[in-house]
XYZ file of C-alpha atoms in Angstrom:
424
model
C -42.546 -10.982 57.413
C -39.975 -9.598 54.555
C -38.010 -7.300 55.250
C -39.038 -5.144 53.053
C -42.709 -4.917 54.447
C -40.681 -4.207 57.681
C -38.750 -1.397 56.166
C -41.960 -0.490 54.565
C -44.105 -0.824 58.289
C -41.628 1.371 59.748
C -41.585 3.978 57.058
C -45.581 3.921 57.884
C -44.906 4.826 61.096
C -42.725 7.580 61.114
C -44.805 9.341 58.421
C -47.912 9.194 60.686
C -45.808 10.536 63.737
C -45.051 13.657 61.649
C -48.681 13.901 60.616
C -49.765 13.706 64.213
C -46.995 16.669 65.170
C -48.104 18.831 62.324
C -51.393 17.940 63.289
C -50.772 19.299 66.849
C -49.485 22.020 65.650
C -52.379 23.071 63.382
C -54.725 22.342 66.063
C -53.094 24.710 68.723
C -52.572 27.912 66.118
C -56.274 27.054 65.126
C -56.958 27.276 69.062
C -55.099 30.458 69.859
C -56.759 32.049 66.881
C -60.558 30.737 67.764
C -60.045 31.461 71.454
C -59.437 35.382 70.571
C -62.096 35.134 67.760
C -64.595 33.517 70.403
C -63.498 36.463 72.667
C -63.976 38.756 70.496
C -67.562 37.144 69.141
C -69.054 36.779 72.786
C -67.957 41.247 73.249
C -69.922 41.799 70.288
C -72.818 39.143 70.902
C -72.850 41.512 74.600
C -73.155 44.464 72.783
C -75.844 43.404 70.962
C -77.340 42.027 73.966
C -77.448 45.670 75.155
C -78.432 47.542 72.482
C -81.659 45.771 71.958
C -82.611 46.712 75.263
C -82.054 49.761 75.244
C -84.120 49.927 71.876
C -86.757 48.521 73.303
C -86.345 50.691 76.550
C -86.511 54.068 74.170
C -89.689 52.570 72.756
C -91.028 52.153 76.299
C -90.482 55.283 77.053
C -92.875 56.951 74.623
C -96.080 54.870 75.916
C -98.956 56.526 77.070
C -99.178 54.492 80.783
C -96.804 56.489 83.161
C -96.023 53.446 84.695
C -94.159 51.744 81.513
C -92.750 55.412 80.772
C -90.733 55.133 84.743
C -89.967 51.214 83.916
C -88.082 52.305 80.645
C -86.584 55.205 82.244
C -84.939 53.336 84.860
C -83.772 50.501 82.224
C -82.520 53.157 80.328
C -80.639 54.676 83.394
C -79.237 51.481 84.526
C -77.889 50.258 81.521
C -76.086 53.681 80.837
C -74.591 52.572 84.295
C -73.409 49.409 83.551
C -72.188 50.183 80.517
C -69.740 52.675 78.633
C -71.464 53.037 75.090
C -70.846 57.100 73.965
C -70.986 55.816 70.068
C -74.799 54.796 70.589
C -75.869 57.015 73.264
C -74.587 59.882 70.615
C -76.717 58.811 67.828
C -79.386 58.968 70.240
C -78.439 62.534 71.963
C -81.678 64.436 70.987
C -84.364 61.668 71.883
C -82.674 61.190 75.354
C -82.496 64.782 76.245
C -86.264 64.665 75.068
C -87.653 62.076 77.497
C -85.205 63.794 80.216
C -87.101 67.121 79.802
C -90.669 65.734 79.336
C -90.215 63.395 81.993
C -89.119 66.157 84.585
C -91.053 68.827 83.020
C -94.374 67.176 82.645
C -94.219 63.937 84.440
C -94.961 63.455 88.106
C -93.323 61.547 91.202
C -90.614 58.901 90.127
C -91.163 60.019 86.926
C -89.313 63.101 87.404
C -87.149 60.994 89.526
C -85.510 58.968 87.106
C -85.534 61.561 84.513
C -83.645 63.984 86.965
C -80.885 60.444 87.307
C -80.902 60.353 83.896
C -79.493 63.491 82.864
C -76.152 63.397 84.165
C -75.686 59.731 82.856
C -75.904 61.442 79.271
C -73.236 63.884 80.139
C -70.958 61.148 81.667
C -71.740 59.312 78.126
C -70.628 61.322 76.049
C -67.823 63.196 77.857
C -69.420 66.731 78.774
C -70.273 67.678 75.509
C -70.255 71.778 75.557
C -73.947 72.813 75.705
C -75.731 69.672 77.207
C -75.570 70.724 80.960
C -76.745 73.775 79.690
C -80.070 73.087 78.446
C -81.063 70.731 81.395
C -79.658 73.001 83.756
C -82.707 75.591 83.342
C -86.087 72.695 83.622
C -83.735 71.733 86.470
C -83.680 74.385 88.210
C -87.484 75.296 87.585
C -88.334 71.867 88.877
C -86.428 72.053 92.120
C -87.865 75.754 92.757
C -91.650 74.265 92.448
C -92.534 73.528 95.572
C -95.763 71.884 94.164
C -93.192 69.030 93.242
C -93.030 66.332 95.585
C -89.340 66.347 97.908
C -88.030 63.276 96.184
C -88.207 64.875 93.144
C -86.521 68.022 93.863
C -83.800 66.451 95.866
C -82.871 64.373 92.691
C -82.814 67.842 90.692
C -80.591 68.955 93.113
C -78.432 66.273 92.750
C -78.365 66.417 88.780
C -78.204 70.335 89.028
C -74.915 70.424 91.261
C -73.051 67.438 88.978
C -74.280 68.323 85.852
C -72.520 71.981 86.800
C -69.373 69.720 88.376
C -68.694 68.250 85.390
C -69.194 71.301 82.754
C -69.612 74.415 84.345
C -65.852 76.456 84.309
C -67.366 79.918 84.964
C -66.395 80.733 88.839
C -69.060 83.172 88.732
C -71.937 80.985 87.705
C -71.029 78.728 90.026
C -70.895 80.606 93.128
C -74.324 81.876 91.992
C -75.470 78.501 91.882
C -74.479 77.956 95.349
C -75.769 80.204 96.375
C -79.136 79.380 95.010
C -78.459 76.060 97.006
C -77.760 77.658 99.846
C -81.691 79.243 99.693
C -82.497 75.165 99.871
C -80.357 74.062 102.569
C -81.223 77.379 104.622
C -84.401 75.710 105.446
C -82.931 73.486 108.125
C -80.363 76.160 109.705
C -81.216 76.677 113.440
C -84.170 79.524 114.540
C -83.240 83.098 114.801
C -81.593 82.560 118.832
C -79.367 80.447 116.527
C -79.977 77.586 119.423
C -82.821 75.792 118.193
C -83.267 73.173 115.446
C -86.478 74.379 113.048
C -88.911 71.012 112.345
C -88.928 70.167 109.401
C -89.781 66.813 107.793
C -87.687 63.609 106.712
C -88.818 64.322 103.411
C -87.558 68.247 103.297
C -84.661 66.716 105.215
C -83.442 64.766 102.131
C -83.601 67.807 100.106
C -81.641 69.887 102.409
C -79.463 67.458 102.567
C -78.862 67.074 98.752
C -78.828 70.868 98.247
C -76.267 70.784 100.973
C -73.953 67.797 99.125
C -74.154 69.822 95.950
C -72.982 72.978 97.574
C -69.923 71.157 98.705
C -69.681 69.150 95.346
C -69.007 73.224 93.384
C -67.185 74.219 96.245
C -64.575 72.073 95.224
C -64.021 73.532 91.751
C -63.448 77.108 93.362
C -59.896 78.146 93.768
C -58.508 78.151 97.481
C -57.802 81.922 97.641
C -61.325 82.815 95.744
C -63.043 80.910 98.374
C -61.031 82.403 101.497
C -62.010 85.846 100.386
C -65.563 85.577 99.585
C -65.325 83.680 102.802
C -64.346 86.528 104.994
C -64.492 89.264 102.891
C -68.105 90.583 104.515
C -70.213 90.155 101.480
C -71.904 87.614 102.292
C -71.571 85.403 99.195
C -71.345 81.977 101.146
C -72.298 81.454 104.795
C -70.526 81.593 107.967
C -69.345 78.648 109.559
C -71.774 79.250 112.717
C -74.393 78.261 110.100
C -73.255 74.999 109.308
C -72.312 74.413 112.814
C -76.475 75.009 113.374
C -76.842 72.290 111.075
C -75.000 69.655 113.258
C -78.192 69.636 115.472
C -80.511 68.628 112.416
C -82.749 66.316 113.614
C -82.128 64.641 110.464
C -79.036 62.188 109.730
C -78.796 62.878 105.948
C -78.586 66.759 107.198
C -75.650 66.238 109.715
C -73.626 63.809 108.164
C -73.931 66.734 104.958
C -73.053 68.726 107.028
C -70.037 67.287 109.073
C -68.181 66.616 105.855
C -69.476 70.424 104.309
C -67.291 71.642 107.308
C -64.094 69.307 106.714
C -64.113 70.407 102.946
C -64.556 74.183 103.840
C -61.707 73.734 106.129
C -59.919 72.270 103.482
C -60.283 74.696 101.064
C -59.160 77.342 103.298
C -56.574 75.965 105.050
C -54.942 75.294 101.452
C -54.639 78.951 101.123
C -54.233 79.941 104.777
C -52.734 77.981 107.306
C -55.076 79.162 110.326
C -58.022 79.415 108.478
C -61.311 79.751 110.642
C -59.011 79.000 113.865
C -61.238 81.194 115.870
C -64.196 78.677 115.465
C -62.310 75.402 115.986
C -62.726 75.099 119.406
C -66.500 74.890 118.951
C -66.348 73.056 115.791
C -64.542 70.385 117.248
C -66.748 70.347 120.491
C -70.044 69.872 118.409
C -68.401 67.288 116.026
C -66.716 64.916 119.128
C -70.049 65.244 120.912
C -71.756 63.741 117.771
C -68.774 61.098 117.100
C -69.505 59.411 120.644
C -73.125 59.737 120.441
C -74.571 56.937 122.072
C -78.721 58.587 122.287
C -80.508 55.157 122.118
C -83.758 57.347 120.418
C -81.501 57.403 117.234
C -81.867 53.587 115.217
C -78.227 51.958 115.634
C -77.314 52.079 112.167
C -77.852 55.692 112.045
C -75.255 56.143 115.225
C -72.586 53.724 113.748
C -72.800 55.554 110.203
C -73.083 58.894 112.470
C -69.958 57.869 114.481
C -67.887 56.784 111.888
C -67.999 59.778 109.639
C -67.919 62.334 112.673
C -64.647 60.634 114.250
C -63.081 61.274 110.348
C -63.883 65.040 110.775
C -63.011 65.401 114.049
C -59.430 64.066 113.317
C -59.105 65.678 110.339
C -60.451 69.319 112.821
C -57.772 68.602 115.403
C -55.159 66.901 113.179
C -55.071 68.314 109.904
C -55.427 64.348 109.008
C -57.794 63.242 106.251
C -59.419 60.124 105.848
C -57.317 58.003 103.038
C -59.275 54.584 100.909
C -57.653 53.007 97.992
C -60.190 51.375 95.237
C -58.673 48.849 92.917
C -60.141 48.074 89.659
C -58.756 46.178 86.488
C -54.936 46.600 86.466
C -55.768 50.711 88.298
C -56.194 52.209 91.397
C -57.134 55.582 92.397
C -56.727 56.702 96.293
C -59.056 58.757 98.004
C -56.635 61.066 100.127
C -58.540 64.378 100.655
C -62.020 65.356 101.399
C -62.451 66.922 97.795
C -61.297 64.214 96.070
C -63.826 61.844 98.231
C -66.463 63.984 97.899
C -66.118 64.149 94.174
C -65.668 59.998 94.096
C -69.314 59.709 95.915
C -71.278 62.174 94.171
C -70.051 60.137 90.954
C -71.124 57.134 92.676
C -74.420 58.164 93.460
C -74.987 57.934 89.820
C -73.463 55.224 88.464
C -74.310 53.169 91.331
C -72.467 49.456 90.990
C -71.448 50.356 87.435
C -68.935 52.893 88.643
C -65.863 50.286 88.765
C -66.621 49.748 84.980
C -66.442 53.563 83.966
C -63.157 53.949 86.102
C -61.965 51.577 83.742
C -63.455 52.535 80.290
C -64.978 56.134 80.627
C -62.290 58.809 79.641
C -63.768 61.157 81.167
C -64.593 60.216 84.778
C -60.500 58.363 84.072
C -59.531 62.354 83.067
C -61.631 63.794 86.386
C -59.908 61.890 88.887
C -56.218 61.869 86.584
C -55.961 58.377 85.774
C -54.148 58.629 82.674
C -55.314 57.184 79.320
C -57.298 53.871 79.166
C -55.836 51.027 78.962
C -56.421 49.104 75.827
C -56.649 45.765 77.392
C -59.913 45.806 79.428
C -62.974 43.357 78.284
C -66.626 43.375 79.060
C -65.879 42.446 82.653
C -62.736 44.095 83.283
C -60.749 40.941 81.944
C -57.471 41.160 79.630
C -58.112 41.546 76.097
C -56.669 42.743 73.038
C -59.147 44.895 71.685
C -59.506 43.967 67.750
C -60.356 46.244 64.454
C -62.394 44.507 61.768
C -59.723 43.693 59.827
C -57.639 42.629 62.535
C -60.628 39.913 63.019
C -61.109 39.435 59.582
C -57.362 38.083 59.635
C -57.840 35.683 62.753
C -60.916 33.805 61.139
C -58.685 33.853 58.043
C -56.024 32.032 59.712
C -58.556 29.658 61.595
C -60.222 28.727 58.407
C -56.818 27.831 56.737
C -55.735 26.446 59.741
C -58.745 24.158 60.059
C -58.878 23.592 56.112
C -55.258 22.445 56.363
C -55.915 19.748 59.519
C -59.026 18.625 57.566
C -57.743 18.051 54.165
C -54.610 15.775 56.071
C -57.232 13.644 57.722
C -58.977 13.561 54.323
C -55.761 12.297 52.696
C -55.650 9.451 55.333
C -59.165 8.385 54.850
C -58.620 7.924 51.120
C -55.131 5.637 51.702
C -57.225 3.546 54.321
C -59.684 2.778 51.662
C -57.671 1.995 48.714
């Protein structure tokens, strides 16, 4: 072989080793850009995903078979908590709050049920628009006042009625009335007049007492320490006195006394925030009902009710006798938010309640469950599932398939040139 075909084989060679570098190189900018453009593709293909669901839901809803009607209510309900989408649920603002009113006004059973869930969803959706609490609040209240409407029902009501007011209401006034009003609820399971024994009352009425009860707490935690202290022990008999709730410890009813129990540790709370010895005339017998019900070992109550029983009664009790309350940090994304006093808990579950295994999704995305518990702005890097991303504008994606197209153009026309020496 000549030398010059040498010279020439070796020239060969280090052109292709270039190619193949500037090959690499083309190939990893094209994957960097394609990766975030396939991120960004399977968001949107996962918003579509949703959407036509709930389409499909909405159309549900308006059948005639009250069956299909509670099927697309609670597919409507659980995709709301799965998923933070205020943009669509606002275009759709005046059909929702339609099927929430029928559906509770007019329907029957779990009808009214999921309606009732459904209407704070719409107000965590679209950040407590002024007005929306509002207009539910009075078919609401009607509904849990009927007591030709079955207890489920009303208990849900209840429920909706005391968040729906958490989340919007900022008149003091109109919200110790509405306590009040729950009060009238919860009053049915307060002890006989000796004040020494329990009235029956059914499992059923229990779980409304017991939601009426959970909302009253829920609104006491928006009133100001030294507003509650004095319409506490000011004689008028706006709230009631803690011998009341005390009765409600013996509630033959779990939901009733574990309502209770923690109703006591946030009235203490409250009051001890503006006075040091609030209520320390009653602790004594506070804390002897509350340790009795902490050990409680009565083998006619299920096991599961006595360890749920025991564990939320030895958190009162400590916080009774040593001022100490119960503390849980949750962890979600690149957040956390810790659960260090009785308010702040109690808000956390009644939020819960709602948004069921969804609620580690809104702490991330929804601004305003992120502004109600003071987590700051969100962060711009959360995904569909919580992951890292970089969330993109139109043009911003416009750009990347720009640069994978040239990127890929580039790469192909190369291996085009190749092909074309090979054959000639």
């Amino acid at each position: 072989m000549s030398r010059r075909n040498k010279k020439a084989a070796g020239k060969g060679r280090i052109n292709d080793s270039n190619s193949e570098d500037e090959s690499f190189d083309n190939v990893s900018v094209y994957s960097h850009v394609s990766e975030a453009a396939s991120s960004e593709a399977a968001e949107d293909l996962a918003n579509e995903r949703f959407e036509e669901k709930f389409e499909k839901a909405l159309e549900q809803a308006t059948e005639k078979s009250a069956q299909t009607r509670i099927q697309a209510l609670q597919a409507i309900c659980e995709l709301l908590m799965h998923r933070y989408m205020p943009d669509f649920v606002e275009d759709r603002k005046m059909t929702l709050m339609d099927f929430v009113e029928k559906s509770v006004r007019r329907g029957k059973g779990q009808e009214q049920v999921w309606g009732a869930r459904l209407a704070p969803l719409l107000v965590l959706q679209l950040g407590g628009e002024e007005g929306l609490s509002k207009t539910m609040n009075q078919f609401l209240l009607t509904t849990v006042q009927d007591k030709s409407v079955n207890y489920d029902a009303r208990a849900k009501c209840c429920a909706a009625l005391g968040l729906l007011n958490f989340l919007d209401c900022e008149d003091i006034g109109a919200l110790v009335q509405l306590m009040q009003f729950f009060e009238t609820i919860f009053a049915g399971s307060y002890l006989r007049g000796d004040d020494k024994s329990p009235i029956s009352v059914t499992a059923e009425a229990g779980t409304l007492h017991a939601e009426a009860l959970s909302a009253w707490g829920l609104l006491l935690t928006l009133v100001p320490s030294g507003d509650f202290v004095s319409l506490m022990t000011s004689g008028q008999h706006k709230f009631p006195s803690i011998k009341k709730f005390l009765g409600l410890l013996q509630s033959p009813h779990l939901d009733v006394r574990m309502a209770a129990g923690e109703t006591i540790a946030l009235i203490l709370e409250s009051g001890r925030a503006h006075d040091e010895n609030f209520l320390e005339e009653d602790i004594g017998d506070l804390c002897d009902a509350v340790k009795q019900l902490a050990t409680d070992s009565h083998k006619y109550r299920a096991k599961r009710d006595r360890k749920a029983q025991r564990a939320t009664f030895r958190d009162v009790l400590r916080y009774l006798e040593e001022d100490i309350s119960p503390e849980i940090s949750i962890r979600f994304g690149h957040d956390s938010l810790t659960l260090d006093a009785w308010s702040i808990h109690h808000q956390y579950s009644a939020l819960c309640a709602v948004m069921g295994p969804g609620m580690t999704s809104h702490l991330q995305e929804n601004e305003f469950i992120r502004d109600i518990f003071q987590l700051g702005p969100r962060p711009n890097n959360v995904g569909i599932n919580g992951n890292a991303k970089v969330k993109q504008s139109k043009l911003e994606r416009h750009l990347v398939n720009a640069a994978a197209f040239k990127a890929r153009s580039i790469t192909r026309g190369k291996n085009r040139d190749k092909r074309s020496a090979v054959v000639q």
